[in-house]
mmCIF file with all atom_site columns, C-alpha atoms in Angstrom:
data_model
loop_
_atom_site.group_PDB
_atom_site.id
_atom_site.type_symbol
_atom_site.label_atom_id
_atom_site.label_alt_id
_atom_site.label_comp_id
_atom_site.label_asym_id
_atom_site.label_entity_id
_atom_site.label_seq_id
_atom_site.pdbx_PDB_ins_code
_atom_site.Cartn_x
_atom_site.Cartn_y
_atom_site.Cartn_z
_atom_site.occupancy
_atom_site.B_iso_or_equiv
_atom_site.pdbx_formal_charge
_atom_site.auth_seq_id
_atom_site.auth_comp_id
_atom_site.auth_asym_id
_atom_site.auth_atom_id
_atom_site.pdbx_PDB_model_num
ATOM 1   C CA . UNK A 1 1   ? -18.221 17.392  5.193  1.00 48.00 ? 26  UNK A CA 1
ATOM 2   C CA . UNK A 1 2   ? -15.429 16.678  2.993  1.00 47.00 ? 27  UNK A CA 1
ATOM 3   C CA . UNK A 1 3   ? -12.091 15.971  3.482  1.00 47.00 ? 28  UNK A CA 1
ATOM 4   C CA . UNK A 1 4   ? -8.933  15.956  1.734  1.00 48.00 ? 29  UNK A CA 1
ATOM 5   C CA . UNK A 1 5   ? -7.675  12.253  2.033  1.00 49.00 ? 30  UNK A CA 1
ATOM 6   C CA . UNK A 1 6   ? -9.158  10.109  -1.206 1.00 52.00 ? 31  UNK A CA 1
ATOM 7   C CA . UNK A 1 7   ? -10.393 6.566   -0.486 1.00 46.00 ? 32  UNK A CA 1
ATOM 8   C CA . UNK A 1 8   ? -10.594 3.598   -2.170 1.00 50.00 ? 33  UNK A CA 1
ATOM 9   C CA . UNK A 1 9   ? -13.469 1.536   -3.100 1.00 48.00 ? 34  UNK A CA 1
ATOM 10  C CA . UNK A 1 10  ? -12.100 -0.207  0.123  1.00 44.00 ? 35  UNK A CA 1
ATOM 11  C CA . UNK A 1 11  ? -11.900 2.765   2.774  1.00 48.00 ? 36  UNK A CA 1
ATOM 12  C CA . UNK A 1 12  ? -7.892  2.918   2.529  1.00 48.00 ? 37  UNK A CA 1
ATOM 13  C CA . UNK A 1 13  ? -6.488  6.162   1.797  1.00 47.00 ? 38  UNK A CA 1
ATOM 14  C CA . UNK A 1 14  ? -3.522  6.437   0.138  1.00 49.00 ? 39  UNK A CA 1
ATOM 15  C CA . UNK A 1 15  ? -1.425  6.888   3.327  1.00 50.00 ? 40  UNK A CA 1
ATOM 16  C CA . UNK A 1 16  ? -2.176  3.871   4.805  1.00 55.00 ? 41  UNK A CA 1
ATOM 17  C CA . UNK A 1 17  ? -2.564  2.162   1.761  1.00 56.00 ? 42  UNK A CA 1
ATOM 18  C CA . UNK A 1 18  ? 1.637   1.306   2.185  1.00 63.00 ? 43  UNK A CA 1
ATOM 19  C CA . UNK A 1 19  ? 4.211   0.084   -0.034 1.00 70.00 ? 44  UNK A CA 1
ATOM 20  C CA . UNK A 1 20  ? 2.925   -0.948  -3.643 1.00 89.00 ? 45  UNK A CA 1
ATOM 21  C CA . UNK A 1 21  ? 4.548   -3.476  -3.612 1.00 95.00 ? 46  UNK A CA 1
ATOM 22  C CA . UNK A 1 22  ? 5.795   -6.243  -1.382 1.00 96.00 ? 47  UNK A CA 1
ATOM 23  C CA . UNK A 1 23  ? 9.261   -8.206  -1.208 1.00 97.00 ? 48  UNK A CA 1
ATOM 24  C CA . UNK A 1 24  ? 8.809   -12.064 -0.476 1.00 98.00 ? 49  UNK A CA 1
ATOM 25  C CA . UNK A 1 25  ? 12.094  -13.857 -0.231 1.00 98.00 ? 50  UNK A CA 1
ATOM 26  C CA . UNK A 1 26  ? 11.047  -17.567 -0.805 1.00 98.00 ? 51  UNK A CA 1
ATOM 27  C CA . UNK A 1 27  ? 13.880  -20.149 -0.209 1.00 97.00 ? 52  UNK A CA 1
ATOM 28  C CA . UNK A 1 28  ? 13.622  -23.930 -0.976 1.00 96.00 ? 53  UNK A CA 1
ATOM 29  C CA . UNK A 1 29  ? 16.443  -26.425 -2.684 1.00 94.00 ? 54  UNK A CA 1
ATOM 30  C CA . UNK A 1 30  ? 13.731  -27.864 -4.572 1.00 95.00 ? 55  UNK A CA 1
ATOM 31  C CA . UNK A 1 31  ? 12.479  -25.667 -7.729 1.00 96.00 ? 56  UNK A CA 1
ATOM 32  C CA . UNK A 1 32  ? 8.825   -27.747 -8.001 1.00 97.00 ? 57  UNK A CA 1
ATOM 33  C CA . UNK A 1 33  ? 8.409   -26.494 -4.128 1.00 96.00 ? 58  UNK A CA 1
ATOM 34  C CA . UNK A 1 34  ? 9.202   -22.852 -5.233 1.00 96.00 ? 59  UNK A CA 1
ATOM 35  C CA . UNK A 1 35  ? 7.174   -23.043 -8.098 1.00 97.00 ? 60  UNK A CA 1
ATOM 36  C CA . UNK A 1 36  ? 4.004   -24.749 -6.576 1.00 97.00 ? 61  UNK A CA 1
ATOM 37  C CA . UNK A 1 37  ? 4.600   -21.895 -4.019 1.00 96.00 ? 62  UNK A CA 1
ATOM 38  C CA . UNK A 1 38  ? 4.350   -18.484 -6.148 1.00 96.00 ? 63  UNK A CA 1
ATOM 39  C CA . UNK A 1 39  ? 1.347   -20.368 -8.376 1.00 96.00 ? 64  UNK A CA 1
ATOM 40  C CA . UNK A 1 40  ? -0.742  -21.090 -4.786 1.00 96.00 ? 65  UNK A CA 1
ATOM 41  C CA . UNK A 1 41  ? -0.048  -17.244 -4.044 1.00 95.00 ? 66  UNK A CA 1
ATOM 42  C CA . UNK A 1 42  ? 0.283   -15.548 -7.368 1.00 94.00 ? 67  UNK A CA 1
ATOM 43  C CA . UNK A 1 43  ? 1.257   -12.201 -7.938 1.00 93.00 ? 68  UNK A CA 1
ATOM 44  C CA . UNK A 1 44  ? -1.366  -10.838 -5.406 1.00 92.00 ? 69  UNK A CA 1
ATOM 45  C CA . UNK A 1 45  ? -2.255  -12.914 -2.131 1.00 89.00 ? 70  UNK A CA 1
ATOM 46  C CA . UNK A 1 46  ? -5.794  -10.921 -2.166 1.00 91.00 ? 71  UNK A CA 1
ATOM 47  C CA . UNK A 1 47  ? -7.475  -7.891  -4.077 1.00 90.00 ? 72  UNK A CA 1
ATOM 48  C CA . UNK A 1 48  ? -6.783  -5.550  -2.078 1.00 91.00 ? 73  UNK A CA 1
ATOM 49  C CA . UNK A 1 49  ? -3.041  -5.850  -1.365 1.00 92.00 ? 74  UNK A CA 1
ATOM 50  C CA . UNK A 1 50  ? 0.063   -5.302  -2.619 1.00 95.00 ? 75  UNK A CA 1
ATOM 51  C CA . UNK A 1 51  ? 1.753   -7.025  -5.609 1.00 96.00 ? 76  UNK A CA 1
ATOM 52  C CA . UNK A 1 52  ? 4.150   -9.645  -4.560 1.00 97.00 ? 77  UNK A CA 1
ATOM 53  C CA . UNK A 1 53  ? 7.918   -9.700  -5.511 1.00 97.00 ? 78  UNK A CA 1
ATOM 54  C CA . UNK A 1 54  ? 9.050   -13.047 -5.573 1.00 97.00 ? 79  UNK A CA 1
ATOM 55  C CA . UNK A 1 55  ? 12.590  -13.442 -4.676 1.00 97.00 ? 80  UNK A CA 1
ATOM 56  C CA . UNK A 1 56  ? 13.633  -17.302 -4.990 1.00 98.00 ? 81  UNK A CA 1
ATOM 57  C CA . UNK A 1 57  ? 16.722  -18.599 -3.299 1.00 97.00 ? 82  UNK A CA 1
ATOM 58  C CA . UNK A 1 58  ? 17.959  -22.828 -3.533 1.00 96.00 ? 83  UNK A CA 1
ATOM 59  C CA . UNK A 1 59  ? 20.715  -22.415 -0.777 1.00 95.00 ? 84  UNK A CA 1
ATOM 60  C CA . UNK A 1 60  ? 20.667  -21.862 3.001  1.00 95.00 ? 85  UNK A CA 1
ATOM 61  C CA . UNK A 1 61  ? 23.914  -19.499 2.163  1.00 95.00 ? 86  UNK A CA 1
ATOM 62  C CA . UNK A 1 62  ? 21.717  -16.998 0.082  1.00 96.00 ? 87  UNK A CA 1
ATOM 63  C CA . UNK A 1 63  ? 18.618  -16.583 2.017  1.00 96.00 ? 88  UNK A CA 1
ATOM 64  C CA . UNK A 1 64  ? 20.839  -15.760 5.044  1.00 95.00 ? 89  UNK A CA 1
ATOM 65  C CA . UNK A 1 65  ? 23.267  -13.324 2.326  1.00 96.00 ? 90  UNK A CA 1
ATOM 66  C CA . UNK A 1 66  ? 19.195  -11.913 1.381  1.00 97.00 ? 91  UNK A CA 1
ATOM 67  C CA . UNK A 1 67  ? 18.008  -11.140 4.316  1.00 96.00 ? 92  UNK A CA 1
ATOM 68  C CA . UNK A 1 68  ? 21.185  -9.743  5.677  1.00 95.00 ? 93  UNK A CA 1
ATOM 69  C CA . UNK A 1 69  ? 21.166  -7.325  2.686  1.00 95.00 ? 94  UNK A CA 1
ATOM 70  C CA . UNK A 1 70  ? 17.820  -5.741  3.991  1.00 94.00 ? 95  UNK A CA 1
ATOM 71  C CA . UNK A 1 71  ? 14.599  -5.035  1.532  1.00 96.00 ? 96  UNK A CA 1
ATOM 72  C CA . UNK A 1 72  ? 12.666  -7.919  2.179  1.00 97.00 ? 97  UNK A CA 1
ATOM 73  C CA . UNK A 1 73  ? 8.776   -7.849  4.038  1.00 96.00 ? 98  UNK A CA 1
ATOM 74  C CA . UNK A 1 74  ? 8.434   -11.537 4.511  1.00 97.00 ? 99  UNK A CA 1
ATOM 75  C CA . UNK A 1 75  ? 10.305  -14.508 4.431  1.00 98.00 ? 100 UNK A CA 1
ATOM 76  C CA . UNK A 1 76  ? 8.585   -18.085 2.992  1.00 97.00 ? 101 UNK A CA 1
ATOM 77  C CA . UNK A 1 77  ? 10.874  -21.066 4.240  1.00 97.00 ? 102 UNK A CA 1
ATOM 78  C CA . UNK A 1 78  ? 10.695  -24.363 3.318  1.00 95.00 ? 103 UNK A CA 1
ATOM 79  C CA . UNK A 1 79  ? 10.452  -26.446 6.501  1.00 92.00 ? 104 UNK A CA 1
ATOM 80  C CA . UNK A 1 80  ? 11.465  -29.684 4.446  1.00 90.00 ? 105 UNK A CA 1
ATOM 81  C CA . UNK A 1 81  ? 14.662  -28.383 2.489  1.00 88.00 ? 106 UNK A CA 1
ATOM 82  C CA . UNK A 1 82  ? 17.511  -30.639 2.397  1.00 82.00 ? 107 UNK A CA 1
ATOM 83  C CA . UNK A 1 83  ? 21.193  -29.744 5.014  1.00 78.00 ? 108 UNK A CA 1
ATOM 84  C CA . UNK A 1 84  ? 19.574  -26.812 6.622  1.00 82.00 ? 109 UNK A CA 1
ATOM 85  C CA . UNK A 1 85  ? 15.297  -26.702 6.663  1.00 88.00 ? 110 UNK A CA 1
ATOM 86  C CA . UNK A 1 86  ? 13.481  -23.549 7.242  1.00 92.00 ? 111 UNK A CA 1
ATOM 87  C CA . UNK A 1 87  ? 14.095  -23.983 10.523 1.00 94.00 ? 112 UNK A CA 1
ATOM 88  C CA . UNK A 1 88  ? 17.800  -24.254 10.861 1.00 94.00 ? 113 UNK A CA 1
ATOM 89  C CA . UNK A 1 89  ? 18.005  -20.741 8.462  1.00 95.00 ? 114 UNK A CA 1
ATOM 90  C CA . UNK A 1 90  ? 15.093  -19.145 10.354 1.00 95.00 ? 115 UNK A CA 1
ATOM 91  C CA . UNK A 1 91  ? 16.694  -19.880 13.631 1.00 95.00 ? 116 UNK A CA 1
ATOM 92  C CA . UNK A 1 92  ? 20.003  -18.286 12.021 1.00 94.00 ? 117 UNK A CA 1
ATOM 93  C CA . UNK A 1 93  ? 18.821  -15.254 10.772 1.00 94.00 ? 118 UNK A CA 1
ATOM 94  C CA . UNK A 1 94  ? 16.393  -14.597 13.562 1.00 94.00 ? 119 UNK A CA 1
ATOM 95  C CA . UNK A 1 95  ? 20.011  -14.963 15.830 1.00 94.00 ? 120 UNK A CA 1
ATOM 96  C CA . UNK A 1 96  ? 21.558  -12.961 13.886 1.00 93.00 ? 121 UNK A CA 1
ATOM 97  C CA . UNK A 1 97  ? 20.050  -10.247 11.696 1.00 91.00 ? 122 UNK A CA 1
ATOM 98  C CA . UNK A 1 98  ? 18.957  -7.100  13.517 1.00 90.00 ? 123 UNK A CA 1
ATOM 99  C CA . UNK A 1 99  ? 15.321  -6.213  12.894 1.00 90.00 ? 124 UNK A CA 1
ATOM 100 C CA . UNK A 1 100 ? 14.245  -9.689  10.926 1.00 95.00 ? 125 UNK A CA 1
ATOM 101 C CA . UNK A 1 101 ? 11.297  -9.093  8.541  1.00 96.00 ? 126 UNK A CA 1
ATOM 102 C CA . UNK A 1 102 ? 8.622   -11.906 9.372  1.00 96.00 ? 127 UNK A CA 1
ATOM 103 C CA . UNK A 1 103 ? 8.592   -15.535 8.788  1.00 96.00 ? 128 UNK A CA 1
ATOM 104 C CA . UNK A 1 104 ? 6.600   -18.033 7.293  1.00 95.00 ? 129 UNK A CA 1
ATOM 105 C CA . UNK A 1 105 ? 7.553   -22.193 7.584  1.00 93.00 ? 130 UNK A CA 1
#
């Protein structure tokens, strides 16, 4: 019997397939730790999902300014960053932003 969604060589139709691409704010004051970051990951965590948007940040002032401004699917925090650590901005924006995309320490 055939039916009207197309597949994949994975099984995912189109519909569930989701965005093409994803948003990944990724904040640390040091630029080696941001780097080393988007080279572990690449462009792509896996084959089958979506590309990766990198959006770097140095300050806890602009991740918190990023995430309030919406868009974002994940956010990468560096637990280690100097003043405020991932902790002290996830903490924040988890507080205070309504509907906080994921995060990742």
């Amino acid at each position: 019997m055939a039916t009207t969604d197309e597949h994949d060589e994975w099984g995912t139709s189109d519909a569930e397939a989701g965005p093409a691409v994803r948003r990944v704010l990724l904040y640390s004051d040091h630029v080696e730790t941001r780097e080393a970051v988007r080279l572990a990951v690449g462009n792509r965590a896996a084959r089958d999902l979506p590309t990766i948007e990198w959006f770097e940040v140095a300050t806890p002032a602009a991740a918190i300014a990023a995430v309030d401004a919406g868009g974002l699917d994940l956010l990468v925090l560096d637990g280690e960053a100097g003043k405020a650590g991932g902790m002290g901005v996830c903490r924040q924006v988890k507080d205070e932003i309504f509907q906080c995309p994921p995060v990742l320490l």
